[in-house]
Short mmCIF file of C-alpha atoms in Angstrom, two decimals:
data_model
loop_
_atom_site.label_atom_id
_atom_site.label_comp_id
_atom_site.label_asym_id
_atom_site.label_seq_id
_atom_site.Cartn_x
_atom_site.Cartn_y
_atom_site.Cartn_z
CA MET L 1383 0.08 -0.02 -0.01
CA SER L 1384 1.39 3.34 -0.95
CA ALA L 1385 1.89 6.10 1.63
CA THR L 1386 -0.86 8.21 0.13
CA ALA L 1387 -3.30 5.27 0.25
CA ALA L 1388 -2.23 4.77 3.99
CA ILE L 1389 -2.91 8.25 4.85
CA GLU L 1390 -6.20 8.28 3.04
CA ARG L 1391 -7.38 5.05 4.87
CA THR L 1392 -6.36 6.68 8.26
CA PHE L 1393 -8.26 9.75 7.38
CA ARG L 1394 -11.34 7.73 6.61
CA GLU L 1395 -11.00 5.98 9.81
CA GLU L 1396 -10.72 9.22 11.81
CA TYR L 1397 -12.84 11.48 9.83
CA GLY L 1398 -16.08 10.99 11.61
CA ARG L 1399 -14.56 11.55 14.98
CA VAL L 1400 -12.54 14.45 13.95
CA VAL L 1401 -15.73 16.19 12.36
CA ALA L 1402 -17.69 15.41 15.42
CA SER L 1403 -15.10 16.75 17.68
CA LEU L 1404 -14.79 20.10 15.80
CA THR L 1405 -18.57 20.38 15.47
CA ARG L 1406 -18.97 20.16 19.32
CA ARG L 1407 -16.15 22.61 19.76
CA PHE L 1408 -17.23 25.21 17.09
CA GLY L 1409 -20.89 24.48 16.64
CA ASP L 1410 -20.70 24.58 12.81
CA LEU L 1411 -20.70 21.40 10.70
CA ASP L 1412 -19.75 23.26 7.54
CA VAL L 1413 -16.58 24.62 9.33
CA ALA L 1414 -15.73 21.22 10.80
CA GLU L 1415 -15.95 19.46 7.41
CA ASP L 1416 -13.95 22.00 5.60
CA ALA L 1417 -11.35 22.06 8.32
CA ALA L 1418 -10.95 18.20 8.33
CA ALA L 1419 -10.48 18.33 4.50
CA GLU L 1420 -7.74 20.94 4.94
CA ALA L 1421 -5.99 18.87 7.49
CA LEU L 1422 -5.98 15.90 5.05
CA LEU L 1423 -4.24 18.07 2.55
CA VAL L 1424 -1.54 18.87 5.09
CA ALA L 1425 -1.26 15.15 5.98
CA LEU L 1426 -0.67 14.33 2.45
CA GLU L 1427 2.17 16.90 2.21
CA ARG L 1428 4.01 16.25 5.32
CA TRP L 1429 3.46 12.64 6.43
CA PRO L 1430 5.37 11.22 3.43
CA VAL L 1431 8.29 13.45 4.47
CA ASP L 1432 8.17 13.47 8.15
CA GLY L 1433 6.49 9.97 8.76
CA THR L 1434 3.15 9.10 10.16
CA PRO L 1435 2.75 10.55 13.64
CA PRO L 1436 2.32 8.30 16.54
CA ASN L 1437 -1.18 9.26 17.15
CA PRO L 1438 -2.62 10.02 13.59
CA GLY L 1439 -6.09 10.67 14.98
CA GLY L 1440 -4.92 13.32 17.53
CA TRP L 1441 -2.69 14.96 14.84
CA LEU L 1442 -5.67 15.31 12.44
CA THR L 1443 -7.89 16.68 15.17
CA THR L 1444 -5.37 19.27 16.30
CA THR L 1445 -4.48 20.39 12.73
CA ALA L 1446 -8.09 20.52 11.71
CA GLY L 1447 -8.89 22.52 14.93
CA ASN L 1448 -6.15 25.12 13.97
CA LYS L 1449 -7.67 25.33 10.42
CA ALA L 1450 -10.99 25.82 12.00
CA LEU L 1451 -9.88 28.62 14.06
CA ASP L 1452 -8.17 30.41 11.24
CA ARG L 1453 -11.19 30.28 9.14
CA LEU L 1454 -13.39 31.75 12.01
CA ARG L 1455 -10.99 34.51 12.32
CA ARG L 1456 -11.18 35.21 8.68
CA GLU L 1457 -14.97 35.18 8.78
CA ARG L 1458 -14.88 37.85 11.69
CA LYS L 1459 -12.73 40.19 9.70
CA ARG L 1460 -14.63 39.72 6.45
CA ASP L 1461 -17.25 42.15 7.16
CA ALA L 1462 -14.81 44.89 8.23
CA LYS L 1463 -12.80 44.16 4.99
CA HIS L 1464 -16.09 44.39 2.97
CA GLN L 1465 -16.72 47.79 4.54
CA ALA L 1466 -13.33 49.14 3.72
CA ALA L 1467 -13.81 47.84 0.22
CA LEU L 1468 -17.01 49.56 -0.18
CA MET L 1469 -15.57 52.71 1.12
CA ILE L 1470 -12.87 52.59 -1.68
CA SER L 1471 -15.55 52.08 -4.30
CA ASP L 1472 -18.42 53.93 -2.61
CA ASP L 1473 -20.88 55.12 -5.35
CA THR L 1474 -23.09 57.12 -2.86
CA PRO L 1475 -23.11 60.84 -3.80
CA HIS L 1476 -20.50 63.10 -2.21
CA GLU L 1477 -21.24 65.83 0.18
CA PRO L 1478 -22.07 68.93 -1.78
CA THR L 1479 -19.17 71.25 -1.94
CA GLY L 1480 -21.47 74.32 -2.11
CA ILE L 1481 -21.79 76.87 -4.87
CA VAL L 1482 -17.77 77.31 -5.13
CA GLU L 1483 -16.54 74.22 -7.01
CA ASP L 1484 -12.83 74.97 -7.36
CA ASP L 1485 -11.04 73.62 -4.25
CA ARG L 1486 -8.66 76.49 -3.72
CA LEU L 1487 -11.16 79.28 -4.35
CA ARG L 1488 -13.55 77.44 -1.96
CA LEU L 1489 -10.76 77.40 0.76
CA ILE L 1490 -10.06 80.98 0.23
CA PHE L 1491 -13.68 82.00 0.70
CA THR L 1492 -13.85 79.68 3.74
CA CYS L 1493 -10.82 81.42 5.34
CA CYS L 1494 -11.94 84.94 4.54
CA HIS L 1495 -14.28 84.56 7.65
CA PRO L 1496 -16.06 88.06 8.46
CA ALA L 1497 -15.37 87.68 11.99
CA LEU L 1498 -11.78 88.41 11.55
CA ALA L 1499 -10.49 91.82 10.84
CA PRO L 1500 -10.29 92.36 7.09
CA GLU L 1501 -6.27 92.83 7.12
CA ALA L 1502 -6.18 89.63 9.39
CA ARG L 1503 -8.25 87.54 7.11
CA VAL L 1504 -6.42 88.47 3.92
CA ALA L 1505 -2.94 88.04 5.67
CA LEU L 1506 -4.02 84.63 7.09
CA THR L 1507 -5.38 83.35 3.84
CA LEU L 1508 -2.21 84.56 2.00
CA ARG L 1509 -0.21 82.59 4.30
CA LEU L 1510 -2.25 79.44 4.33
CA LEU L 1511 -3.44 79.16 0.84
CA GLY L 1512 -1.70 81.79 -1.35
CA GLY L 1513 1.86 80.39 -1.11
CA LEU L 1514 3.36 83.61 0.27
CA THR L 1515 5.74 83.71 3.15
CA VAL L 1516 5.42 85.97 6.16
CA ALA L 1517 8.02 88.32 4.80
CA GLU L 1518 6.26 88.62 1.43
CA ILE L 1519 2.95 89.36 3.16
CA ALA L 1520 4.61 92.01 5.32
CA ALA L 1521 6.01 93.68 2.23
CA ALA L 1522 2.58 93.78 0.64
CA PHE L 1523 1.18 95.45 3.81
CA LEU L 1524 4.31 97.61 4.43
CA VAL L 1525 4.75 96.48 7.93
CA PRO L 1526 7.71 94.62 9.69
CA GLU L 1527 7.87 90.83 9.31
CA THR L 1528 7.50 90.45 13.04
CA THR L 1529 4.24 92.71 13.06
CA MET L 1530 2.85 90.39 10.31
CA ALA L 1531 3.78 87.28 12.19
CA GLN L 1532 1.89 88.41 15.18
CA ARG L 1533 -1.16 89.37 13.15
CA ILE L 1534 -1.29 85.90 11.62
CA THR L 1535 -0.74 84.30 15.03
CA ARG L 1536 -3.46 86.47 16.65
CA ALA L 1537 -5.84 85.52 13.74
CA LYS L 1538 -5.31 81.74 14.33
CA ALA L 1539 -5.82 82.21 18.03
CA LYS L 1540 -8.79 84.13 17.63
CA ILE L 1541 -10.30 81.29 15.28
CA LYS L 1542 -9.46 78.65 17.91
CA GLY L 1543 -10.67 80.62 21.05
CA ALA L 1544 -14.04 81.87 19.45
CA HIS L 1545 -14.66 78.42 17.68
CA ILE L 1546 -15.18 80.18 14.42
CA PRO L 1547 -16.58 77.58 12.03
CA PHE L 1548 -14.52 77.15 8.90
CA ARG L 1549 -17.36 75.51 6.76
CA VAL L 1550 -17.93 75.50 3.06
CA PRO L 1551 -19.45 78.93 2.07
CA SER L 1552 -22.92 79.13 0.87
CA ALA L 1553 -24.31 81.51 -1.68
CA ALA L 1554 -25.38 83.81 1.32
CA ASP L 1555 -21.70 83.93 2.53
CA LEU L 1556 -20.10 85.15 -0.83
CA SER L 1557 -21.06 88.84 -0.60
CA ASP L 1558 -19.69 89.32 2.95
CA ARG L 1559 -16.40 87.68 1.81
CA LEU L 1560 -16.00 88.75 -1.56
CA GLY L 1561 -13.92 91.87 -0.79
CA ALA L 1562 -11.26 89.86 1.18
CA VAL L 1563 -11.26 87.35 -1.38
CA LEU L 1564 -10.50 89.78 -4.23
CA ALA L 1565 -7.78 91.31 -2.11
CA VAL L 1566 -6.12 87.94 -1.70
CA VAL L 1567 -6.19 87.06 -5.39
CA TYR L 1568 -4.80 90.46 -6.40
CA LEU L 1569 -2.00 90.42 -3.63
CA VAL L 1570 -1.01 86.91 -4.96
CA PHE L 1571 -0.80 88.48 -8.50
CA ASN L 1572 1.10 91.43 -7.24
CA GLU L 1573 3.83 89.26 -5.65
CA GLY L 1574 4.01 87.27 -8.85
CA TYR L 1575 4.36 90.29 -11.11
CA LEU L 1576 7.03 91.90 -8.99
CA SER L 1577 8.34 89.57 -6.40
CA SER L 1578 9.40 90.91 -3.12
CA SER L 1579 11.57 87.84 -2.21
CA GLN L 1580 15.36 87.96 -2.62
CA ASP L 1581 15.41 84.11 -3.14
CA ALA L 1582 12.63 84.07 -5.93
CA GLU L 1583 12.71 85.05 -9.54
CA PRO L 1584 12.05 88.69 -10.30
CA LEU L 1585 8.71 87.66 -11.94
CA ARG L 1586 7.04 84.63 -10.60
CA GLU L 1587 4.58 83.38 -13.39
CA GLU L 1588 3.20 80.49 -11.20
CA LEU L 1589 1.68 83.23 -8.92
CA THR L 1590 0.36 85.49 -11.69
CA ASP L 1591 -1.11 82.46 -13.59
CA GLU L 1592 -2.74 81.14 -10.61
CA ALA L 1593 -4.22 84.54 -9.63
CA ILE L 1594 -5.67 84.81 -13.09
CA ARG L 1595 -7.10 81.36 -13.00
CA LEU L 1596 -8.75 82.12 -9.69
CA GLY L 1597 -10.02 85.41 -11.29
CA ARG L 1598 -11.58 83.54 -14.12
CA MET L 1599 -13.09 81.07 -11.65
CA LEU L 1600 -14.59 84.08 -9.68
CA ARG L 1601 -15.91 85.51 -13.05
CA THR L 1602 -17.64 82.32 -13.82
CA LEU L 1603 -19.13 82.17 -10.30
CA LEU L 1604 -20.17 85.89 -10.01
CA PRO L 1605 -20.75 87.10 -13.69
CA ASP L 1606 -22.80 90.22 -12.51
CA GLU L 1607 -20.31 91.42 -10.02
CA PRO L 1608 -18.44 94.34 -11.71
CA GLU L 1609 -15.64 94.39 -9.20
CA VAL L 1610 -14.88 90.63 -10.13
CA ALA L 1611 -14.91 91.76 -13.84
CA GLY L 1612 -12.70 94.75 -12.94
CA LEU L 1613 -10.03 92.59 -11.10
CA LEU L 1614 -9.92 90.07 -13.90
CA ALA L 1615 -9.36 93.03 -16.30
CA LEU L 1616 -6.73 94.68 -14.31
CA MET L 1617 -4.66 91.38 -13.97
CA LEU L 1618 -5.03 90.56 -17.72
CA LEU L 1619 -3.94 94.07 -18.83
CA THR L 1620 -1.03 94.22 -16.45
CA ASP L 1621 0.04 90.48 -17.29
CA SER L 1622 -0.13 91.44 -21.00
CA ARG L 1623 3.06 93.64 -20.35
CA ARG L 1624 5.01 90.67 -18.68
CA PRO L 1625 7.20 89.88 -21.79
CA SER L 1626 8.62 93.11 -21.83
CA ARG L 1627 9.04 93.65 -18.23
CA VAL L 1628 12.57 92.30 -17.60
CA ALA L 1629 15.53 92.62 -20.10
CA GLY L 1630 19.24 91.90 -19.40
CA GLY L 1631 18.46 91.08 -15.79
CA GLU L 1632 16.93 94.53 -15.28
CA LEU L 1633 13.35 95.62 -14.66
CA VAL L 1634 12.14 97.75 -17.67
CA PRO L 1635 9.82 100.66 -16.67
CA LEU L 1636 6.55 101.08 -18.48
CA HIS L 1637 7.79 104.01 -20.69
CA GLU L 1638 10.80 102.08 -21.92
CA GLN L 1639 9.07 98.73 -22.63
CA ASP L 1640 8.80 97.29 -26.09
CA ARG L 1641 5.09 97.50 -26.81
CA ALA L 1642 5.46 95.05 -29.74
CA GLY L 1643 6.05 92.41 -27.21
CA TRP L 1644 2.81 92.97 -25.34
CA ASP L 1645 0.28 90.30 -25.51
CA ARG L 1646 -2.49 91.60 -27.70
CA ASP L 1647 -5.17 88.74 -26.94
CA LEU L 1648 -4.96 89.48 -23.19
CA ILE L 1649 -5.21 93.28 -24.02
CA ALA L 1650 -8.26 92.72 -26.14
CA GLU L 1651 -9.82 90.47 -23.46
CA GLY L 1652 -9.14 93.14 -20.74
CA HIS L 1653 -10.36 95.95 -22.94
CA ALA L 1654 -13.74 94.11 -23.33
CA LEU L 1655 -14.12 93.69 -19.53
CA VAL L 1656 -13.40 97.26 -18.97
CA ARG L 1657 -16.09 98.36 -21.48
CA GLU L 1658 -18.55 96.00 -19.72
CA CYS L 1659 -17.71 97.62 -16.33
CA LEU L 1660 -18.27 101.19 -17.80
CA ALA L 1661 -21.68 100.06 -19.15
CA ARG L 1662 -22.60 98.85 -15.61
CA ASN L 1663 -21.68 102.13 -14.23
CA ARG L 1664 -20.99 100.78 -10.68
CA PRO L 1665 -17.44 101.87 -10.17
CA GLY L 1666 -15.09 100.19 -7.75
CA GLN L 1667 -11.32 100.11 -7.07
CA TYR L 1668 -10.33 97.21 -9.29
CA GLN L 1669 -12.49 98.64 -12.29
CA LEU L 1670 -10.79 102.09 -11.94
CA LEU L 1671 -7.28 100.38 -11.76
CA ALA L 1672 -8.29 98.35 -14.80
CA ALA L 1673 -9.38 101.47 -16.60
CA VAL L 1674 -5.87 103.12 -15.99
CA ASN L 1675 -4.25 99.96 -17.48
CA ALA L 1676 -6.50 100.15 -20.36
CA VAL L 1677 -5.34 103.74 -21.10
CA HIS L 1678 -1.80 102.58 -20.82
CA THR L 1679 -2.14 99.57 -23.08
CA ASP L 1680 -4.35 101.83 -25.67
CA ALA L 1681 -1.28 104.08 -26.15
CA ARG L 1682 0.71 103.16 -29.20
CA THR L 1683 3.81 104.75 -27.70
CA ALA L 1684 4.60 106.13 -24.28
CA ALA L 1685 4.32 109.63 -25.63
CA ASP L 1686 0.65 108.87 -26.70
CA THR L 1687 -0.48 108.17 -23.09
CA ASP L 1688 -3.50 110.19 -22.07
CA TRP L 1689 -2.16 111.31 -18.63
CA ARG L 1690 -4.99 113.51 -17.98
CA GLN L 1691 -7.38 110.60 -18.14
CA ILE L 1692 -5.25 108.68 -15.87
CA ALA L 1693 -5.11 111.55 -13.42
CA THR L 1694 -8.89 111.78 -13.50
CA LEU L 1695 -9.38 108.08 -12.97
CA TYR L 1696 -7.00 108.38 -9.79
CA THR L 1697 -9.02 111.14 -8.58
CA HIS L 1698 -12.19 109.09 -8.77
CA LEU L 1699 -10.32 106.16 -7.12
CA GLN L 1700 -8.91 108.42 -4.18
CA ALA L 1701 -12.80 109.41 -3.63
CA ILE L 1702 -14.07 105.92 -3.27
CA ALA L 1703 -10.86 104.01 -1.96
CA PRO L 1704 -8.52 106.68 -0.51
CA SER L 1705 -5.08 105.63 0.15
CA PRO L 1706 -1.49 106.99 -0.03
CA PHE L 1707 -0.70 104.47 -2.92
CA VAL L 1708 -3.40 105.95 -5.03
CA THR L 1709 -2.13 109.46 -4.32
CA LEU L 1710 1.49 108.33 -5.23
CA ASN L 1711 0.11 107.00 -8.65
CA ARG L 1712 -1.85 110.18 -9.31
CA ALA L 1713 1.33 112.30 -8.54
CA ILE L 1714 3.15 110.30 -11.22
CA ALA L 1715 0.40 111.32 -13.60
CA LEU L 1716 0.53 114.94 -12.46
CA ALA L 1717 4.26 115.12 -13.12
CA GLU L 1718 3.40 114.48 -16.85
CA LEU L 1719 0.72 117.14 -16.79
CA ASP L 1720 2.09 119.83 -14.27
CA GLY L 1721 5.66 119.02 -13.97
CA PRO L 1722 7.81 117.20 -11.53
CA GLU L 1723 7.87 120.04 -8.91
CA VAL L 1724 4.14 119.87 -8.44
CA ALA L 1725 4.34 116.02 -8.18
CA LEU L 1726 7.25 116.02 -5.73
CA ALA L 1727 5.32 118.29 -3.30
CA GLU L 1728 2.40 115.80 -3.41
CA VAL L 1729 4.84 112.77 -2.92
CA ASP L 1730 6.68 114.25 -0.03
CA ARG L 1731 3.71 114.48 2.09
CA LEU L 1732 2.83 110.78 1.91
CA PRO L 1733 3.64 108.43 4.79
CA LEU L 1734 5.35 105.76 2.58
CA ALA L 1735 8.96 105.86 3.71
CA SER L 1736 9.09 102.01 3.97
CA TYR L 1737 7.72 101.75 0.45
CA HIS L 1738 10.39 101.22 -2.29
CA ALA L 1739 8.18 102.68 -4.99
CA TRP L 1740 7.86 105.90 -2.92
CA HIS L 1741 11.59 106.26 -2.95
CA ALA L 1742 12.03 105.34 -6.67
CA THR L 1743 9.27 107.96 -7.65
CA ARG L 1744 11.09 110.60 -5.52
CA ALA L 1745 14.31 109.72 -7.07
CA ASP L 1746 13.04 110.13 -10.55
CA LEU L 1747 11.19 113.28 -9.80
CA LEU L 1748 14.46 114.77 -8.08
CA ARG L 1749 16.42 113.64 -11.17
CA ARG L 1750 14.20 115.42 -13.52
CA LEU L 1751 14.66 118.65 -11.39
CA GLY L 1752 18.37 118.31 -11.59
CA ARG L 1753 18.87 117.67 -7.87
CA SER L 1754 21.12 114.89 -8.37
CA ALA L 1755 22.50 114.46 -5.01
CA GLU L 1756 19.22 114.15 -3.27
CA ALA L 1757 18.12 111.84 -6.22
CA ARG L 1758 21.21 109.68 -5.54
CA GLU L 1759 20.07 109.39 -1.97
CA ALA L 1760 16.50 108.42 -2.93
CA TYR L 1761 17.90 105.84 -5.26
CA ASP L 1762 19.89 104.34 -2.38
CA ALA L 1763 16.86 104.28 -0.24
CA ALA L 1764 14.80 102.55 -2.95
CA ILE L 1765 17.39 99.95 -3.63
CA ALA L 1766 17.77 99.22 0.09
CA ALA L 1767 13.85 98.87 0.46
CA THR L 1768 13.54 96.07 -2.15
CA ALA L 1769 14.85 92.55 -2.46
CA ASN L 1770 13.99 92.09 -6.15
CA ALA L 1771 17.11 91.61 -8.04
CA ALA L 1772 15.81 93.15 -11.45
CA GLU L 1773 14.42 96.16 -9.69
CA ARG L 1774 17.62 96.67 -7.82
CA ALA L 1775 19.66 96.41 -10.94
CA TYR L 1776 17.30 99.01 -12.76
CA LEU L 1777 17.57 101.46 -9.91
CA ALA L 1778 21.31 101.16 -9.50
CA ARG L 1779 21.74 101.76 -13.15
CA ARG L 1780 19.61 104.95 -12.88
CA ARG L 1781 21.47 106.13 -9.89
CA ASP L 1782 24.94 105.50 -11.49
CA GLN L 1783 23.79 107.64 -14.59
CA LEU L 1784 23.40 110.72 -12.43
CA SER L 1785 25.87 113.48 -12.68
CA SER L 1786 28.20 114.29 -9.72
CA THR L 1787 26.85 117.66 -9.28
#
């Protein structure tokens, strides 16, 4: 008799006893029979090699008992595994994301909670979602980095302490949060258009592109909001000049740029949005800034620029959204209309001593007035106030072109 036949005969002789024993132990005949069959397979593999055990029936009972235990453990885990598999392939509808479908834009609306002060919510959102460092945000607000860090920390503490819910915004939330959201998008764009970071490229296309993408999403979401159209137009018209902004490692000012290199498709799109805003006749700060850029991009040459219209637009802007930045830009237009001396008187009254563009504007006005020594000091101050390598190179060249008198 072969070894296999001997094992099978032993199994037949012990089978009934093994199954009965397992059935009493586990209370399940099917489990007992399957376990006994698995024990036979193990015996067929091992006994020809290891030899028949002294107590074949006991060996079969023990081995079958272990197999039954393994099966019962698998059965207990099966439901949990099935649930996990269902979670992976769950075809139940997702929880609604609300009216804002884009993930990043939805988070920006969520973070711009009206319970926070406007500057705090903008700063916090720029830090969490805009990809800007504390130093870059501080530069945008013209405050020291430590001050901005404290603002962001206090905003986080208020959220935690007051249990402010950061939930998916509903349609009713949008109007209360829109102003802060527009400010976030515009500041992200500005950081990309002229980086304030020494370690970054002078122009950061990833930021300007993302800001414009968010602007387009806002336009789709809120097609009847003129300030949304105005912001998108402003970014498109500004970005249209990007190809001519830097040359030879230097920033190129607007009046020196090669206008043939401007993106005419973006200009056409921006002008169409500005015309739409004018037809609505509900002016806001972004619409007026877009209109200023429309005047610049409409001029075939720098000499063709309609400075009177630009000054008028800044006057309107000063009336609805007064700020020293608006006054500074209006003064630049006045310099073209009334001369650098009138403009310098306006500029010198502004509290912008930490702003590099204020120093750069003063330097240019002083240069035009022939006050070279003062202009050189102003250029030095402007260089010290900016970390942008291309801007520093341009300012240094202009300073070095001054006469020694």
